[in-house]
Amino acid sequence: ADITVSETLALAEGKTAVLNLNGKTLSHSDEVNKYAINNLGNLTLKDSVGTGSVNARGIYNGYGNGADNVATAKIIIQSGTYNAKGTNGGAAIFNYGIAEINGGSFTSIGGYSLNNQAGSSMTIADGVTANNGIYCSNAKVTVNGGNISGNRSGCHVVYAWNAELTINGG
């Protein structure tokens, strides 16, 4: 069933999980200010039905409150729709670790759809749609395909600052 959480779901460091949205929606009750998930382990997200979504300020990968970020946190996204509802800097995926984006659709109201912070890495495959671009600061991002646009005022298609950016397609 659809579910609304009142606290950010956390996957602990060293743990592995697969979340299949299965056509359902995961939302945070404070979707403008709170992240739905904070992955510190190894998390795979997919949607076997094709209509599932996550609605919140976004999803953290490896966020450990500053100096405690977990660079080994790994998120793999195979499919699904990820909507960042935060109007002041939310990102569908806010990455501090390792992210493999193999499919899915990513939207953001108030920030970049895919945000990569210092020390993180992200690989984006064909079949990915990101409507408010990619941000990378001191990060490594490889784009192998997909449709990436900057639909919001102030968002670049790709903003790379002191980053290693490789674009092979898309």
JSON list of N, CA and C in Angstrom, two decimals, residues 74-137:
[
{"chain": "A", "resi": 74, "resn": "LYS", "atom": "N", "xyz": [26.12, 2.99, -0.83]},
{"chain": "A", "resi": 74, "resn": "LYS", "atom": "CA", "xyz": [25.85, 2.78, -2.25]},
{"chain": "A", "resi": 74, "resn": "LYS", "atom": "C", "xyz": [24.35, 2.66, -2.49]},
{"chain": "A", "resi": 75, "resn": "ILE", "atom": "N", "xyz": [23.89, 3.45, -3.46]},
{"chain": "A", "resi": 75, "resn": "ILE", "atom": "CA", "xyz": [22.50, 3.37, -3.87]},
{"chain": "A", "resi": 75, "resn": "ILE", "atom": "C", "xyz": [22.45, 3.03, -5.35]},
{"chain": "A", "resi": 76, "resn": "ILE", "atom": "N", "xyz": [21.62, 2.06, -5.68]},
{"chain": "A", "resi": 76, "resn": "ILE", "atom": "CA", "xyz": [21.41, 1.66, -7.06]},
{"chain": "A", "resi": 76, "resn": "ILE", "atom": "C", "xyz": [19.93, 1.89, -7.35]},
{"chain": "A", "resi": 77, "resn": "ILE", "atom": "N", "xyz": [19.65, 2.68, -8.37]},
{"chain": "A", "resi": 77, "resn": "ILE", "atom": "CA", "xyz": [18.26, 2.94, -8.73]},
{"chain": "A", "resi": 77, "resn": "ILE", "atom": "C", "xyz": [18.02, 2.35, -10.11]},
{"chain": "A", "resi": 78, "resn": "GLN", "atom": "N", "xyz": [17.08, 1.42, -10.16]},
{"chain": "A", "resi": 78, "resn": "GLN", "atom": "CA", "xyz": [16.77, 0.73, -11.40]},
{"chain": "A", "resi": 78, "resn": "GLN", "atom": "C", "xyz": [15.58, 1.33, -12.12]},
{"chain": "A", "resi": 79, "resn": "SER", "atom": "N", "xyz": [14.61, 1.82, -11.36]},
{"chain": "A", "resi": 79, "resn": "SER", "atom": "CA", "xyz": [13.39, 2.38, -11.95]},
{"chain": "A", "resi": 79, "resn": "SER", "atom": "C", "xyz": [12.61, 3.09, -10.86]},
{"chain": "A", "resi": 80, "resn": "GLY", "atom": "N", "xyz": [11.54, 3.77, -11.27]},
{"chain": "A", "resi": 80, "resn": "GLY", "atom": "CA", "xyz": [10.69, 4.50, -10.33]},
{"chain": "A", "resi": 80, "resn": "GLY", "atom": "C", "xyz": [10.73, 5.99, -10.62]},
{"chain": "A", "resi": 81, "resn": "THR", "atom": "N", "xyz": [9.87, 6.72, -9.91]},
{"chain": "A", "resi": 81, "resn": "THR", "atom": "CA", "xyz": [9.79, 8.17, -10.03]},
{"chain": "A", "resi": 81, "resn": "THR", "atom": "C", "xyz": [10.14, 8.78, -8.67]},
{"chain": "A", "resi": 82, "resn": "TYR", "atom": "N", "xyz": [11.04, 9.75, -8.68]},
{"chain": "A", "resi": 82, "resn": "TYR", "atom": "CA", "xyz": [11.55, 10.34, -7.45]},
{"chain": "A", "resi": 82, "resn": "TYR", "atom": "C", "xyz": [11.34, 11.85, -7.52]},
{"chain": "A", "resi": 83, "resn": "ASN", "atom": "N", "xyz": [10.44, 12.36, -6.68]},
{"chain": "A", "resi": 83, "resn": "ASN", "atom": "CA", "xyz": [10.02, 13.76, -6.70]},
{"chain": "A", "resi": 83, "resn": "ASN", "atom": "C", "xyz": [10.52, 14.49, -5.46]},
{"chain": "A", "resi": 84, "resn": "ALA", "atom": "N", "xyz": [11.44, 15.43, -5.67]},
{"chain": "A", "resi": 84, "resn": "ALA", "atom": "CA", "xyz": [11.93, 16.26, -4.56]},
{"chain": "A", "resi": 84, "resn": "ALA", "atom": "C", "xyz": [10.99, 17.44, -4.43]},
{"chain": "A", "resi": 85, "resn": "LYS", "atom": "N", "xyz": [10.30, 17.52, -3.30]},
{"chain": "A", "resi": 85, "resn": "LYS", "atom": "CA", "xyz": [9.28, 18.54, -3.07]},
{"chain": "A", "resi": 85, "resn": "LYS", "atom": "C", "xyz": [9.79, 19.77, -2.33]},
{"chain": "A", "resi": 86, "resn": "GLY", "atom": "N", "xyz": [11.02, 19.71, -1.84]},
{"chain": "A", "resi": 86, "resn": "GLY", "atom": "CA", "xyz": [11.59, 20.84, -1.10]},
{"chain": "A", "resi": 86, "resn": "GLY", "atom": "C", "xyz": [11.77, 22.05, -1.99]},
{"chain": "A", "resi": 87, "resn": "THR", "atom": "N", "xyz": [11.27, 23.19, -1.57]},
{"chain": "A", "resi": 87, "resn": "THR", "atom": "CA", "xyz": [11.36, 24.39, -2.39]},
{"chain": "A", "resi": 87, "resn": "THR", "atom": "C", "xyz": [12.66, 25.16, -2.18]},
{"chain": "A", "resi": 88, "resn": "ASN", "atom": "N", "xyz": [13.48, 24.71, -1.24]},
{"chain": "A", "resi": 88, "resn": "ASN", "atom": "CA", "xyz": [14.73, 25.40, -0.95]},
{"chain": "A", "resi": 88, "resn": "ASN", "atom": "C", "xyz": [15.88, 24.40, -0.93]},
{"chain": "A", "resi": 89, "resn": "GLY", "atom": "N", "xyz": [16.23, 23.87, -2.10]},
{"chain": "A", "resi": 89, "resn": "GLY", "atom": "CA", "xyz": [17.41, 23.03, -2.19]},
{"chain": "A", "resi": 89, "resn": "GLY", "atom": "C", "xyz": [17.21, 21.53, -2.10]},
{"chain": "A", "resi": 90, "resn": "GLY", "atom": "N", "xyz": [16.01, 21.03, -2.11]},
{"chain": "A", "resi": 90, "resn": "GLY", "atom": "CA", "xyz": [15.82, 19.58, -2.11]},
{"chain": "A", "resi": 90, "resn": "GLY", "atom": "C", "xyz": [16.32, 18.97, -3.40]},
{"chain": "A", "resi": 91, "resn": "ALA", "atom": "N", "xyz": [16.77, 17.73, -3.35]},
{"chain": "A", "resi": 91, "resn": "ALA", "atom": "CA", "xyz": [17.23, 17.00, -4.53]},
{"chain": "A", "resi": 91, "resn": "ALA", "atom": "C", "xyz": [16.62, 15.61, -4.50]},
{"chain": "A", "resi": 92, "resn": "ALA", "atom": "N", "xyz": [16.20, 15.11, -5.64]},
{"chain": "A", "resi": 92, "resn": "ALA", "atom": "CA", "xyz": [15.65, 13.76, -5.69]},
{"chain": "A", "resi": 92, "resn": "ALA", "atom": "C", "xyz": [16.65, 12.77, -5.10]},
{"chain": "A", "resi": 93, "resn": "ILE", "atom": "N", "xyz": [17.92, 12.90, -5.48]},
{"chain": "A", "resi": 93, "resn": "ILE", "atom": "CA", "xyz": [19.01, 12.13, -4.87]},
{"chain": "A", "resi": 93, "resn": "ILE", "atom": "C", "xyz": [20.09, 13.12, -4.43]},
{"chain": "A", "resi": 94, "resn": "PHE", "atom": "N", "xyz": [20.37, 13.14, -3.14]},
{"chain": "A", "resi": 94, "resn": "PHE", "atom": "CA", "xyz": [21.42, 13.99, -2.57]},
{"chain": "A", "resi": 94, "resn": "PHE", "atom": "C", "xyz": [22.54, 13.03, -2.18]},
{"chain": "A", "resi": 95, "resn": "ASN", "atom": "N", "xyz": [23.59, 12.97, -2.99]},
{"chain": "A", "resi": 95, "resn": "ASN", "atom": "CA", "xyz": [24.58, 11.91, -2.91]},
{"chain": "A", "resi": 95, "resn": "ASN", "atom": "C", "xyz": [25.88, 12.34, -2.23]},
{"chain": "A", "resi": 96, "resn": "TYR", "atom": "N", "xyz": [26.26, 11.57, -1.21]},
{"chain": "A", "resi": 96, "resn": "TYR", "atom": "CA", "xyz": [27.54, 11.72, -0.54]},
{"chain": "A", "resi": 96, "resn": "TYR", "atom": "C", "xyz": [28.38, 10.45, -0.69]},
{"chain": "A", "resi": 97, "resn": "GLY", "atom": "N", "xyz": [27.84, 9.44, -1.36]},
{"chain": "A", "resi": 97, "resn": "GLY", "atom": "CA", "xyz": [28.50, 8.15, -1.49]},
{"chain": "A", "resi": 97, "resn": "GLY", "atom": "C", "xyz": [28.66, 7.74, -2.94]},
{"chain": "A", "resi": 98, "resn": "ILE", "atom": "N", "xyz": [28.19, 6.54, -3.24]},
{"chain": "A", "resi": 98, "resn": "ILE", "atom": "CA", "xyz": [28.28, 5.96, -4.58]},
{"chain": "A", "resi": 98, "resn": "ILE", "atom": "C", "xyz": [26.86, 5.77, -5.09]},
{"chain": "A", "resi": 99, "resn": "ALA", "atom": "N", "xyz": [26.57, 6.28, -6.27]},
{"chain": "A", "resi": 99, "resn": "ALA", "atom": "CA", "xyz": [25.23, 6.14, -6.84]},
{"chain": "A", "resi": 99, "resn": "ALA", "atom": "C", "xyz": [25.32, 5.61, -8.26]},
{"chain": "A", "resi": 100, "resn": "GLU", "atom": "N", "xyz": [24.52, 4.59, -8.53]},
{"chain": "A", "resi": 100, "resn": "GLU", "atom": "CA", "xyz": [24.36, 4.06, -9.88]},
{"chain": "A", "resi": 100, "resn": "GLU", "atom": "C", "xyz": [22.91, 4.29, -10.27]},
{"chain": "A", "resi": 101, "resn": "ILE", "atom": "N", "xyz": [22.69, 5.17, -11.21]},
{"chain": "A", "resi": 101, "resn": "ILE", "atom": "CA", "xyz": [21.35, 5.52, -11.65]},
{"chain": "A", "resi": 101, "resn": "ILE", "atom": "C", "xyz": [21.13, 4.84, -13.00]},
{"chain": "A", "resi": 102, "resn": "ASN", "atom": "N", "xyz": [20.46, 3.70, -12.99]},
{"chain": "A", "resi": 102, "resn": "ASN", "atom": "CA", "xyz": [20.28, 2.89, -14.18]},
{"chain": "A", "resi": 102, "resn": "ASN", "atom": "C", "xyz": [18.94, 3.11, -14.86]},
{"chain": "A", "resi": 103, "resn": "GLY", "atom": "N", "xyz": [18.05, 3.79, -14.22]},
{"chain": "A", "resi": 103, "resn": "GLY", "atom": "CA", "xyz": [16.73, 4.07, -14.76]},
{"chain": "A", "resi": 103, "resn": "GLY", "atom": "C", "xyz": [15.98, 4.95, -13.79]},
{"chain": "A", "resi": 104, "resn": "GLY", "atom": "N", "xyz": [14.82, 5.43, -14.22]},
{"chain": "A", "resi": 104, "resn": "GLY", "atom": "CA", "xyz": [13.99, 6.24, -13.35]},
{"chain": "A", "resi": 104, "resn": "GLY", "atom": "C", "xyz": [13.85, 7.66, -13.84]},
{"chain": "A", "resi": 105, "resn": "SER", "atom": "N", "xyz": [12.93, 8.36, -13.18]},
{"chain": "A", "resi": 105, "resn": "SER", "atom": "CA", "xyz": [12.64, 9.75, -13.49]},
{"chain": "A", "resi": 105, "resn": "SER", "atom": "C", "xyz": [12.83, 10.56, -12.21]},
{"chain": "A", "resi": 106, "resn": "PHE", "atom": "N", "xyz": [13.52, 11.69, -12.32]},
{"chain": "A", "resi": 106, "resn": "PHE", "atom": "CA", "xyz": [13.90, 12.49, -11.16]},
{"chain": "A", "resi": 106, "resn": "PHE", "atom": "C", "xyz": [13.47, 13.94, -11.38]},
{"chain": "A", "resi": 107, "resn": "THR", "atom": "N", "xyz": [12.66, 14.45, -10.46]},
{"chain": "A", "resi": 107, "resn": "THR", "atom": "CA", "xyz": [12.21, 15.83, -10.55]},
{"chain": "A", "resi": 107, "resn": "THR", "atom": "C", "xyz": [12.58, 16.56, -9.26]},
{"chain": "A", "resi": 108, "resn": "SER", "atom": "N", "xyz": [12.66, 17.86, -9.37]},
{"chain": "A", "resi": 108, "resn": "SER", "atom": "CA", "xyz": [12.97, 18.68, -8.21]},
{"chain": "A", "resi": 108, "resn": "SER", "atom": "C", "xyz": [12.30, 20.03, -8.37]},
{"chain": "A", "resi": 109, "resn": "ILE", "atom": "N", "xyz": [11.71, 20.51, -7.29]},
{"chain": "A", "resi": 109, "resn": "ILE", "atom": "CA", "xyz": [11.06, 21.82, -7.32]},
{"chain": "A", "resi": 109, "resn": "ILE", "atom": "C", "xyz": [12.05, 22.93, -6.98]},
{"chain": "A", "resi": 110, "resn": "GLY", "atom": "N", "xyz": [12.94, 22.69, -6.00]},
{"chain": "A", "resi": 110, "resn": "GLY", "atom": "CA", "xyz": [13.77, 23.78, -5.49]},
{"chain": "A", "resi": 110, "resn": "GLY", "atom": "C", "xyz": [15.26, 23.57, -5.59]},
{"chain": "A", "resi": 111, "resn": "GLY", "atom": "N", "xyz": [15.72, 22.61, -6.35]},
{"chain": "A", "resi": 111, "resn": "GLY", "atom": "CA", "xyz": [17.15, 22.38, -6.48]},
{"chain": "A", "resi": 111, "resn": "GLY", "atom": "C", "xyz": [17.43, 21.46, -7.64]},
{"chain": "A", "resi": 112, "resn": "TYR", "atom": "N", "xyz": [18.64, 20.99, -7.72]},
{"chain": "A", "resi": 112, "resn": "TYR", "atom": "CA", "xyz": [19.02, 20.06, -8.78]},
{"chain": "A", "resi": 112, "resn": "TYR", "atom": "C", "xyz": [18.38, 18.70, -8.54]},
{"chain": "A", "resi": 113, "resn": "SER", "atom": "N", "xyz": [18.03, 18.00, -9.61]},
{"chain": "A", "resi": 113, "resn": "SER", "atom": "CA", "xyz": [17.43, 16.67, -9.47]},
{"chain": "A", "resi": 113, "resn": "SER", "atom": "C", "xyz": [18.42, 15.68, -8.88]},
{"chain": "A", "resi": 114, "resn": "LEU", "atom": "N", "xyz": [19.68, 15.73, -9.34]},
{"chain": "A", "resi": 114, "resn": "LEU", "atom": "CA", "xyz": [20.72, 14.83, -8.87]},
{"chain": "A", "resi": 114, "resn": "LEU", "atom": "C", "xyz": [21.87, 15.68, -8.36]},
{"chain": "A", "resi": 115, "resn": "ASN", "atom": "N", "xyz": [22.12, 15.63, -7.04]},
{"chain": "A", "resi": 115, "resn": "ASN", "atom": "CA", "xyz": [23.09, 16.50, -6.40]},
{"chain": "A", "resi": 115, "resn": "ASN", "atom": "C", "xyz": [24.22, 15.64, -5.82]},
{"chain": "A", "resi": 116, "resn": "ASN", "atom": "N", "xyz": [25.44, 15.91, -6.25]},
{"chain": "A", "resi": 116, "resn": "ASN", "atom": "CA", "xyz": [26.61, 15.14, -5.82]},
{"chain": "A", "resi": 116, "resn": "ASN", "atom": "C", "xyz": [27.57, 16.02, -5.04]},
{"chain": "A", "resi": 117, "resn": "GLN", "atom": "N", "xyz": [27.87, 15.61, -3.82]},
{"chain": "A", "resi": 117, "resn": "GLN", "atom": "CA", "xyz": [28.72, 16.39, -2.93]},
{"chain": "A", "resi": 117, "resn": "GLN", "atom": "C", "xyz": [30.14, 15.83, -2.88]},
{"chain": "A", "resi": 118, "resn": "ALA", "atom": "N", "xyz": [31.03, 16.52, -2.21]},
{"chain": "A", "resi": 118, "resn": "ALA", "atom": "CA", "xyz": [32.45, 16.19, -2.16]},
{"chain": "A", "resi": 118, "resn": "ALA", "atom": "C", "xyz": [32.71, 14.73, -1.85]},
{"chain": "A", "resi": 119, "resn": "GLY", "atom": "N", "xyz": [33.54, 14.11, -2.69]},
{"chain": "A", "resi": 119, "resn": "GLY", "atom": "CA", "xyz": [33.95, 12.73, -2.49]},
{"chain": "A", "resi": 119, "resn": "GLY", "atom": "C", "xyz": [32.99, 11.69, -3.05]},
{"chain": "A", "resi": 120, "resn": "SER", "atom": "N", "xyz": [31.86, 12.12, -3.57]},
{"chain": "A", "resi": 120, "resn": "SER", "atom": "CA", "xyz": [30.87, 11.16, -4.07]},
{"chain": "A", "resi": 120, "resn": "SER", "atom": "C", "xyz": [31.13, 10.82, -5.53]},
{"chain": "A", "resi": 121, "resn": "SER", "atom": "N", "xyz": [30.48, 9.75, -5.99]},
{"chain": "A", "resi": 121, "resn": "SER", "atom": "CA", "xyz": [30.54, 9.39, -7.40]},
{"chain": "A", "resi": 121, "resn": "SER", "atom": "C", "xyz": [29.16, 8.95, -7.85]},
{"chain": "A", "resi": 122, "resn": "MET", "atom": "N", "xyz": [28.84, 9.24, -9.12]},
{"chain": "A", "resi": 122, "resn": "MET", "atom": "CA", "xyz": [27.54, 8.87, -9.68]},
{"chain": "A", "resi": 122, "resn": "MET", "atom": "C", "xyz": [27.75, 8.48, -11.13]},
{"chain": "A", "resi": 123, "resn": "THR", "atom": "N", "xyz": [27.09, 7.39, -11.53]},
{"chain": "A", "resi": 123, "resn": "THR", "atom": "CA", "xyz": [27.05, 6.96, -12.92]},
{"chain": "A", "resi": 123, "resn": "THR", "atom": "C", "xyz": [25.59, 6.97, -13.35]},
{"chain": "A", "resi": 124, "resn": "ILE", "atom": "N", "xyz": [25.33, 7.61, -14.49]},
{"chain": "A", "resi": 124, "resn": "ILE", "atom": "CA", "xyz": [23.97, 7.74, -15.00]},
{"chain": "A", "resi": 124, "resn": "ILE", "atom": "C", "xyz": [23.88, 7.01, -16.32]},
{"chain": "A", "resi": 125, "resn": "ALA", "atom": "N", "xyz": [22.91, 6.11, -16.44]},
{"chain": "A", "resi": 125, "resn": "ALA", "atom": "CA", "xyz": [22.74, 5.28, -17.63]},
{"chain": "A", "resi": 125, "resn": "ALA", "atom": "C", "xyz": [21.64, 5.83, -18.53]},
{"chain": "A", "resi": 126, "resn": "ASP", "atom": "N", "xyz": [21.56, 5.25, -19.71]},
{"chain": "A", "resi": 126, "resn": "ASP", "atom": "CA", "xyz": [20.49, 5.59, -20.64]},
{"chain": "A", "resi": 126, "resn": "ASP", "atom": "C", "xyz": [19.16, 5.20, -20.00]},
{"chain": "A", "resi": 127, "resn": "GLY", "atom": "N", "xyz": [18.12, 5.94, -20.29]},
{"chain": "A", "resi": 127, "resn": "GLY", "atom": "CA", "xyz": [16.80, 5.66, -19.73]},
{"chain": "A", "resi": 127, "resn": "GLY", "atom": "C", "xyz": [16.47, 6.50, -18.52]},
{"chain": "A", "resi": 128, "resn": "VAL", "atom": "N", "xyz": [17.40, 7.32, -18.06]},
{"chain": "A", "resi": 128, "resn": "VAL", "atom": "CA", "xyz": [17.21, 8.19, -16.91]},
{"chain": "A", "resi": 128, "resn": "VAL", "atom": "C", "xyz": [16.70, 9.55, -17.39]},
{"chain": "A", "resi": 129, "resn": "THR", "atom": "N", "xyz": [15.73, 10.11, -16.68]},
{"chain": "A", "resi": 129, "resn": "THR", "atom": "CA", "xyz": [15.25, 11.47, -16.96]},
{"chain": "A", "resi": 129, "resn": "THR", "atom": "C", "xyz": [15.42, 12.30, -15.70]},
{"chain": "A", "resi": 130, "resn": "ALA", "atom": "N", "xyz": [16.13, 13.42, -15.83]},
{"chain": "A", "resi": 130, "resn": "ALA", "atom": "CA", "xyz": [16.32, 14.36, -14.71]},
{"chain": "A", "resi": 130, "resn": "ALA", "atom": "C", "xyz": [15.92, 15.74, -15.19]},
{"chain": "A", "resi": 131, "resn": "ASN", "atom": "N", "xyz": [14.84, 16.29, -14.61]},
{"chain": "A", "resi": 131, "resn": "ASN", "atom": "CA", "xyz": [14.29, 17.54, -15.15]},
{"chain": "A", "resi": 131, "resn": "ASN", "atom": "C", "xyz": [14.98, 18.80, -14.65]},
{"chain": "A", "resi": 132, "resn": "ASN", "atom": "N", "xyz": [15.77, 18.74, -13.59]},
{"chain": "A", "resi": 132, "resn": "ASN", "atom": "CA", "xyz": [16.44, 19.95, -13.11]},
{"chain": "A", "resi": 132, "resn": "ASN", "atom": "C", "xyz": [17.93, 19.74, -12.96]},
{"chain": "A", "resi": 133, "resn": "GLY", "atom": "N", "xyz": [18.49, 19.00, -13.86]},
{"chain": "A", "resi": 133, "resn": "GLY", "atom": "CA", "xyz": [19.93, 18.92, -13.99]},
{"chain": "A", "resi": 133, "resn": "GLY", "atom": "C", "xyz": [20.68, 18.18, -12.92]},
{"chain": "A", "resi": 134, "resn": "ILE", "atom": "N", "xyz": [22.00, 18.23, -13.08]},
{"chain": "A", "resi": 134, "resn": "ILE", "atom": "CA", "xyz": [22.94, 17.53, -12.22]},
{"chain": "A", "resi": 134, "resn": "ILE", "atom": "C", "xyz": [23.90, 18.56, -11.62]},
{"chain": "A", "resi": 135, "resn": "TYR", "atom": "N", "xyz": [24.13, 18.45, -10.32]},
{"chain": "A", "resi": 135, "resn": "TYR", "atom": "CA", "xyz": [25.09, 19.29, -9.62]},
{"chain": "A", "resi": 135, "resn": "TYR", "atom": "C", "xyz": [26.21, 18.39, -9.13]},
{"chain": "A", "resi": 136, "resn": "CYS", "atom": "N", "xyz": [27.46, 18.80, -9.34]},
{"chain": "A", "resi": 136, "resn": "CYS", "atom": "CA", "xyz": [28.56, 18.04, -8.77]},
{"chain": "A", "resi": 136, "resn": "CYS", "atom": "C", "xyz": [29.66, 18.99, -8.32]},
{"chain": "A", "resi": 137, "resn": "SER", "atom": "N", "xyz": [30.03, 18.87, -7.06]},
{"chain": "A", "resi": 137, "resn": "SER", "atom": "CA", "xyz": [31.06, 19.69, -6.45]},
{"chain": "A", "resi": 137, "resn": "SER", "atom": "C", "xyz": [32.09, 18.77, -5.81]}
]
